[in-house]
mmCIF file of C-alpha atoms in Angstrom:
data_model
loop_
_atom_site.group_PDB
_atom_site.id
_atom_site.type_symbol
_atom_site.label_atom_id
_atom_site.label_comp_id
_atom_site.label_asym_id
_atom_site.label_seq_id
_atom_site.Cartn_x
_atom_site.Cartn_y
_atom_site.Cartn_z
ATOM 1 C CA MET A 1 144.091 84.421 348.853
ATOM 2 C CA PRO A 2 146.645 87.090 348.419
ATOM 3 C CA PHE A 3 145.644 90.587 349.451
ATOM 4 C CA HIS A 4 146.163 92.053 346.063
ATOM 5 C CA LEU A 5 143.827 89.496 344.438
ATOM 6 C CA VAL A 6 141.095 90.336 346.909
ATOM 7 C CA LEU A 7 141.583 94.115 346.322
ATOM 8 C CA LEU A 8 141.450 93.519 342.540
ATOM 9 C CA LEU A 9 138.181 91.532 342.833
ATOM 10 C CA LEU A 10 136.615 94.191 345.054
ATOM 11 C CA PHE A 11 137.670 96.852 342.522
ATOM 12 C CA ILE A 12 136.130 94.928 339.653
ATOM 13 C CA VAL A 13 132.849 94.236 341.631
ATOM 14 C CA GLY A 14 132.741 98.046 342.577
ATOM 15 C CA LEU A 15 133.083 98.992 338.882
ATOM 16 C CA GLY A 16 130.356 96.658 337.957
ATOM 17 C CA LEU A 17 128.010 98.015 340.607
ATOM 18 C CA MET A 18 128.723 101.570 339.564
ATOM 19 C CA GLY A 19 128.030 100.630 335.936
ATOM 20 C CA LEU A 20 124.840 99.078 336.873
ATOM 21 C CA ALA A 21 123.632 102.087 338.986
ATOM 22 C CA LEU A 22 124.630 104.643 336.186
ATOM 23 C CA SER A 23 122.914 102.557 333.536
ATOM 24 C CA GLY A 24 119.621 102.646 335.214
ATOM 25 C CA TYR A 25 118.983 99.105 334.613
ATOM 26 C CA GLY A 26 115.787 97.971 336.368
ATOM 27 C CA SER A 27 114.410 101.403 337.040
ATOM 28 C CA PRO A 28 110.938 102.056 335.844
ATOM 29 C CA ASP A 29 110.493 104.095 332.650
ATOM 30 C CA HIS A 30 108.690 107.465 333.397
ATOM 31 C CA SER A 31 109.385 109.135 330.050
ATOM 32 C CA ASP A 32 105.597 109.182 329.266
ATOM 33 C CA GLN A 33 104.823 111.303 332.390
ATOM 34 C CA PRO A 34 105.222 115.024 332.768
ATOM 35 C CA PRO A 35 108.368 116.242 334.690
ATOM 36 C CA PRO A 36 107.824 116.743 338.370
ATOM 37 C CA ARG A 37 106.723 120.228 339.628
ATOM 38 C CA LEU A 38 109.462 121.882 341.624
ATOM 39 C CA PRO A 39 108.731 124.154 344.718
ATOM 40 C CA GLY A 40 108.164 127.656 343.584
ATOM 41 C CA HIS A 41 106.972 127.005 340.122
ATOM 42 C CA ASP A 42 103.359 127.709 341.050
ATOM 43 C CA ILE A 43 104.421 131.293 342.070
ATOM 44 C CA GLN A 44 105.753 131.954 338.506
ATOM 45 C CA ASP A 45 102.530 130.401 337.018
ATOM 46 C CA LYS A 46 100.487 132.844 339.224
ATOM 47 C CA LEU A 47 102.640 135.870 338.121
ATOM 48 C CA ASN A 48 102.144 134.895 334.432
ATOM 49 C CA ARG A 49 98.420 134.590 334.843
ATOM 50 C CA ASP A 50 98.257 137.996 336.576
ATOM 51 C CA THR A 51 100.189 139.750 333.732
ATOM 52 C CA ASP A 52 98.070 138.059 330.984
ATOM 53 C CA SER A 53 94.737 139.397 332.342
#
């Protein structure tokens, strides 16, 4: 096989894999769950509770 043909096939396969990864196909749907808590958010909640009372 000529070198350019191999390179073209690798490029096409790479584009397909990137498209598959970006589409999220096969990943579980978590849209019904609340977003994850990030570090530091509990401090903001405590400050809000302290100012409310």
